[in-house]
CSV table of C-alpha atoms in Angstrom, one decimal:
chain,number,residue,atom,x,y,z
I,15,UNK,CA,4.3,10.3,35.1
I,16,UNK,CA,6.0,7.1,36.3
I,17,UNK,CA,5.7,5.3,32.9
I,18,UNK,CA,9.1,5.1,31.2
I,19,UNK,CA,8.7,2.0,29.1
I,20,UNK,CA,5.9,2.0,26.6
I,21,UNK,CA,4.9,-1.2,24.7
I,22,UNK,CA,2.9,-0.6,21.6
I,23,UNK,CA,0.8,-3.2,19.8
I,24,UNK,CA,1.3,-2.9,16.0
I,25,UNK,CA,-1.9,-3.8,14.2
I,26,UNK,CA,-4.5,-1.1,14.3
I,27,UNK,CA,-2.4,0.7,16.9
I,28,UNK,CA,0.7,1.8,15.0
I,29,UNK,CA,0.1,0.2,11.6
I,30,UNK,CA,-3.3,0.3,9.9
I,31,UNK,CA,-4.2,-3.4,9.6
I,32,UNK,CA,-7.7,-2.6,8.4
I,33,UNK,CA,-6.3,-1.1,5.2
I,34,UNK,CA,-3.7,-3.9,4.8
I,35,UNK,CA,-6.2,-6.7,5.5
I,36,UNK,CA,-8.7,-5.3,3.0
I,37,UNK,CA,-6.2,-5.1,0.2
I,38,UNK,CA,-4.7,-8.6,0.9
I,39,UNK,CA,-8.1,-10.2,1.2
I,40,UNK,CA,-9.2,-8.7,-2.1
I,41,UNK,CA,-6.3,-10.4,-3.8
I,42,UNK,CA,-7.5,-13.8,-2.5
I,43,UNK,CA,-11.1,-13.1,-3.4
I,44,UNK,CA,-10.1,-12.0,-6.9
I,45,UNK,CA,-7.8,-15.1,-7.3
I,46,UNK,CA,-10.8,-17.4,-6.7
I,47,UNK,CA,-13.3,-15.3,-8.7
I,48,UNK,CA,-15.5,-14.8,-5.6
I,49,UNK,CA,-18.0,-11.9,-5.4
I,50,UNK,CA,-16.3,-9.0,-3.7
I,51,UNK,CA,-19.2,-8.0,-1.4
I,52,UNK,CA,-19.8,-7.0,2.2
I,53,UNK,CA,-21.2,-10.5,2.7
I,54,UNK,CA,-18.1,-12.2,1.4
I,55,UNK,CA,-15.8,-10.0,3.6
I,56,UNK,CA,-18.0,-10.5,6.6
I,57,UNK,CA,-17.8,-14.3,6.2
I,58,UNK,CA,-14.0,-14.2,6.2
I,59,UNK,CA,-13.9,-11.9,9.2
I,60,UNK,CA,-16.3,-14.0,11.2
I,61,UNK,CA,-14.2,-17.2,10.6
I,62,UNK,CA,-10.9,-15.3,11.2
I,63,UNK,CA,-12.1,-13.6,14.4
I,64,UNK,CA,-13.4,-16.9,15.8
I,65,UNK,CA,-10.1,-18.6,15.2
I,66,UNK,CA,-8.1,-15.8,16.7
I,67,UNK,CA,-10.3,-16.0,19.8
I,68,UNK,CA,-9.5,-19.7,20.1
I,69,UNK,CA,-5.8,-19.0,19.7
I,70,UNK,CA,-5.8,-16.3,22.4
I,71,UNK,CA,-7.6,-18.8,24.7
I,72,UNK,CA,-5.1,-21.5,24.0
I,73,UNK,CA,-7.6,-23.8,22.3
I,74,UNK,CA,-5.9,-24.0,18.9
I,75,UNK,CA,-2.3,-23.5,17.7
I,76,UNK,CA,-1.0,-20.8,15.3
I,77,UNK,CA,-0.4,-23.5,12.7
I,78,UNK,CA,-4.1,-24.5,12.9
I,79,UNK,CA,-5.3,-21.0,12.5
I,80,UNK,CA,-3.1,-20.2,9.5
I,81,UNK,CA,-3.7,-23.5,7.7
I,82,UNK,CA,-7.5,-23.5,8.2
I,83,UNK,CA,-8.9,-20.0,8.0
I,84,UNK,CA,-8.9,-19.8,4.2
I,85,UNK,CA,-9.9,-23.4,3.8
I,86,UNK,CA,-13.0,-22.8,5.9
I,87,UNK,CA,-13.7,-19.5,4.2
I,88,UNK,CA,-13.5,-20.9,0.7
I,89,UNK,CA,-15.5,-24.0,1.8
I,90,UNK,CA,-18.4,-21.5,2.2
I,91,UNK,CA,-18.3,-21.1,-1.6
I,92,UNK,CA,-18.1,-24.8,-2.3
I,93,UNK,CA,-14.3,-24.7,-2.9
I,94,UNK,CA,-11.9,-27.3,-1.5
I,95,UNK,CA,-8.4,-25.8,-1.3
I,96,UNK,CA,-5.1,-26.2,0.5
I,97,UNK,CA,-5.5,-23.6,3.2
I,98,UNK,CA,-1.7,-23.1,3.5
I,99,UNK,CA,-1.4,-22.3,-0.2
I,100,UNK,CA,-4.0,-19.5,0.1
I,101,UNK,CA,-2.5,-18.3,3.3
I,102,UNK,CA,0.8,-17.7,1.5
I,103,UNK,CA,-0.9,-15.7,-1.2
I,104,UNK,CA,-2.6,-13.6,1.4
I,105,UNK,CA,0.5,-13.1,3.5
I,106,UNK,CA,2.6,-12.1,0.5
I,107,UNK,CA,0.2,-9.2,0.0
I,108,UNK,CA,-0.2,-8.5,3.7
I,109,UNK,CA,3.5,-7.9,4.1
I,110,UNK,CA,3.2,-5.0,1.7
I,111,UNK,CA,0.8,-3.0,3.9
I,112,UNK,CA,2.7,0.0,5.1
I,113,UNK,CA,0.0,2.4,5.9
I,114,UNK,CA,0.3,4.0,9.4
I,115,UNK,CA,-2.4,4.8,11.8
I,116,UNK,CA,-3.3,8.5,12.1
I,117,UNK,CA,-0.6,10.4,14.0
I,118,UNK,CA,1.5,7.3,14.8
I,119,UNK,CA,4.7,8.8,13.4
I,120,UNK,CA,4.2,12.1,15.2
I,121,UNK,CA,3.4,10.3,18.5
I,122,UNK,CA,6.4,8.0,18.3
I,123,UNK,CA,8.7,11.0,17.3
I,124,UNK,CA,7.5,13.0,20.3
I,125,UNK,CA,7.9,10.1,22.8
I,126,UNK,CA,11.4,9.3,21.5
I,127,UNK,CA,12.4,13.0,21.7
I,128,UNK,CA,11.2,13.2,25.3
I,129,UNK,CA,13.3,10.2,26.4
I,130,UNK,CA,10.7,7.4,26.6
I,131,UNK,CA,11.8,3.8,25.9
I,132,UNK,CA,9.5,2.5,23.2
I,133,UNK,CA,8.9,-1.2,22.4
I,134,UNK,CA,6.6,-3.1,20.1
I,135,UNK,CA,4.7,-6.1,21.4
I,136,UNK,CA,2.6,-7.8,18.7
I,137,UNK,CA,0.9,-11.1,17.8
I,138,UNK,CA,1.5,-12.2,14.3
I,139,UNK,CA,4.0,-13.7,11.8
I,140,UNK,CA,7.5,-12.3,12.3
I,141,UNK,CA,8.4,-12.0,8.7
I,142,UNK,CA,5.2,-10.0,7.9
I,143,UNK,CA,5.5,-7.7,10.9
I,144,UNK,CA,9.2,-6.9,10.3
I,145,UNK,CA,8.5,-6.3,6.6
I,146,UNK,CA,5.6,-3.9,7.4
I,147,UNK,CA,7.6,-2.0,10.1
I,148,UNK,CA,10.5,-1.5,7.7
I,149,UNK,CA,8.2,-0.5,4.8
I,150,UNK,CA,6.5,2.1,7.0
I,151,UNK,CA,9.9,3.4,8.2
I,152,UNK,CA,9.1,2.8,11.8
I,153,UNK,CA,11.6,0.2,12.9
I,154,UNK,CA,14.1,2.8,14.3
I,155,UNK,CA,11.6,4.0,16.9
I,156,UNK,CA,11.6,0.7,18.8
I,157,UNK,CA,14.4,-0.4,21.1
I,158,UNK,CA,13.1,-4.0,20.9
I,159,UNK,CA,10.4,-5.6,18.9
I,160,UNK,CA,8.6,-8.6,20.5
I,161,UNK,CA,6.6,-10.8,18.1
I,162,UNK,CA,4.5,-13.8,19.3
I,163,UNK,CA,5.9,-16.1,16.7
I,164,UNK,CA,9.5,-15.5,17.8
I,165,UNK,CA,8.5,-15.7,21.5
I,166,UNK,CA,6.4,-18.8,21.2
I,167,UNK,CA,3.3,-17.5,23.0
I,168,UNK,CA,0.5,-15.0,22.1
I,169,UNK,CA,-0.9,-12.1,24.0
I,170,UNK,CA,-2.8,-12.3,26.4
I,171,UNK,CA,-0.6,-15.1,27.8
I,172,UNK,CA,1.4,-13.6,30.7
I,173,UNK,CA,4.5,-15.4,29.4
I,174,UNK,CA,4.5,-13.0,26.5
I,175,UNK,CA,5.1,-10.1,28.9
I,176,UNK,CA,7.4,-12.2,31.2
I,177,UNK,CA,9.6,-12.6,28.1
I,178,UNK,CA,9.7,-8.8,27.7
I,179,UNK,CA,10.6,-8.2,31.4
I,180,UNK,CA,13.3,-10.9,31.2
I,181,UNK,CA,14.8,-9.5,28.0
I,182,UNK,CA,14.9,-6.0,29.4
I,183,UNK,CA,16.2,-7.3,32.7
I,184,UNK,CA,13.7,-5.5,34.9
I,185,UNK,CA,10.9,-6.5,37.3
I,186,UNK,CA,9.7,-2.9,37.9
I,187,UNK,CA,6.3,-3.3,36.3
I,188,UNK,CA,5.2,0.2,37.5
I,189,UNK,CA,7.3,1.7,34.7
I,190,UNK,CA,5.5,-0.2,31.9
I,191,UNK,CA,2.4,0.9,29.9
I,192,UNK,CA,0.8,-1.3,27.3
I,193,UNK,CA,-1.0,0.6,24.4
I,194,UNK,CA,-3.2,-1.4,22.1
I,195,UNK,CA,-6.6,-1.6,20.4
I,196,UNK,CA,-7.6,-5.1,21.4
I,197,UNK,CA,-9.3,-5.6,24.7
I,198,UNK,CA,-8.9,-9.4,24.6
I,199,UNK,CA,-5.3,-9.4,23.6
I,200,UNK,CA,-3.5,-6.2,24.6
I,201,UNK,CA,-5.6,-5.0,27.6
I,202,UNK,CA,-6.3,-8.5,29.0
I,203,UNK,CA,-2.6,-9.3,28.4
I,204,UNK,CA,-1.5,-6.2,30.4
I,205,UNK,CA,-3.9,-7.1,33.2
I,206,UNK,CA,-2.6,-10.6,33.3
I,207,UNK,CA,1.0,-9.3,33.5
I,208,UNK,CA,0.2,-6.7,36.2
I,209,UNK,CA,1.0,-3.6,34.2
I,210,UNK,CA,-1.1,-0.5,33.3
I,211,UNK,CA,-2.7,-0.1,29.9
I,212,UNK,CA,-4.2,2.3,27.4
I,213,UNK,CA,-7.1,1.0,25.2
I,214,UNK,CA,-6.9,2.7,21.8
I,215,UNK,CA,-10.5,2.7,20.9
I,216,UNK,CA,-10.0,4.3,17.5
I,217,UNK,CA,-13.5,3.3,16.3
I,218,UNK,CA,-15.1,4.8,19.5
I,219,UNK,CA,-16.9,1.6,20.3
I,220,UNK,CA,-19.4,1.9,23.2
I,221,UNK,CA,-18.1,0.6,26.5
I,222,UNK,CA,-20.1,-2.5,27.6
I,223,UNK,CA,-20.6,-3.4,31.3
I,224,UNK,CA,-18.6,-6.6,30.8
I,225,UNK,CA,-15.7,-4.8,28.9
I,226,UNK,CA,-12.2,-5.8,30.0
I,227,UNK,CA,-11.0,-2.8,32.0
I,228,UNK,CA,-8.0,-0.7,30.9
I,229,UNK,CA,-6.2,2.0,33.0
I,230,UNK,CA,-6.9,4.6,30.4
I,231,UNK,CA,-8.9,4.9,27.2
I,232,UNK,CA,-8.2,7.1,24.2
I,233,UNK,CA,-9.7,7.5,20.7
I,234,UNK,CA,-6.8,9.5,19.2
I,235,UNK,CA,-3.1,8.5,19.5
I,236,UNK,CA,-2.1,12.1,20.2
I,237,UNK,CA,-4.1,12.0,23.4
I,238,UNK,CA,-1.2,10.0,24.8
I,239,UNK,CA,0.9,13.2,24.7
I,240,UNK,CA,-1.5,14.8,27.2
I,241,UNK,CA,-1.2,11.7,29.4
I,242,UNK,CA,2.6,12.1,29.4
I,243,UNK,CA,2.4,15.9,29.8
I,244,UNK,CA,3.9,16.6,26.3
I,245,UNK,CA,2.5,19.8,24.7
I,246,UNK,CA,1.8,20.2,21.0
I,247,UNK,CA,1.6,23.5,19.2
I,248,UNK,CA,-2.1,23.1,18.8
I,249,UNK,CA,-2.5,22.5,22.6
I,250,UNK,CA,-3.0,19.4,24.7
I,251,UNK,CA,-5.7,16.9,23.9
I,252,UNK,CA,-8.2,15.4,26.3
I,253,UNK,CA,-8.0,11.8,27.5
I,254,UNK,CA,-10.3,9.7,29.7
I,255,UNK,CA,-9.2,7.6,32.6
I,256,UNK,CA,-11.3,4.5,33.0
I,257,UNK,CA,-12.7,4.1,36.5
């Protein structure tokens, strides 16, 4: 296997953002005495997802996203608030989300033991991401951690990956593999940068005809061990290559 340098997304790839987001969002909902229902959560996620899409497309800035998402969300309940103030409450709780994705620690341990160079490449707020990595005791696995706020661009912008190549002083893209759960951010970013990718489809979403194509697709992190030819005591797991 030619891959020597593995870039891992963090949220919903290494760290369980679903769990973290749910707990932090509940703190906001409770603080404003809103009904904690599926409809309330769905409204926030719809607003948040739409803003992140615009950010990835370069339509809005990070500052606009973080200052407006909760203002828009609470507007739906007839409340007028300072979005940045609510964002700070949310982020304070978000930074305490240390839950790891299933098998993340085992996978990183095995890759490190077998001599692979491991990096993190994530969108998000630097303080929050560093805090979560440290709280989950994962920081030591990564030779470098690349965070969009510190770089100044978000995945899927190819400049995000150019920064990685420049920092590592290499132009051998064939050695790199991007692993992430987001087709529009991680996989599209890898495609834009000209490197191979693994789509971590942990929720086993059906593949639509217009789906952004990854090099490989997995639904369990330990399937990467098979990809790299690393055996487990239980035996190697299956992985699918995307045609």
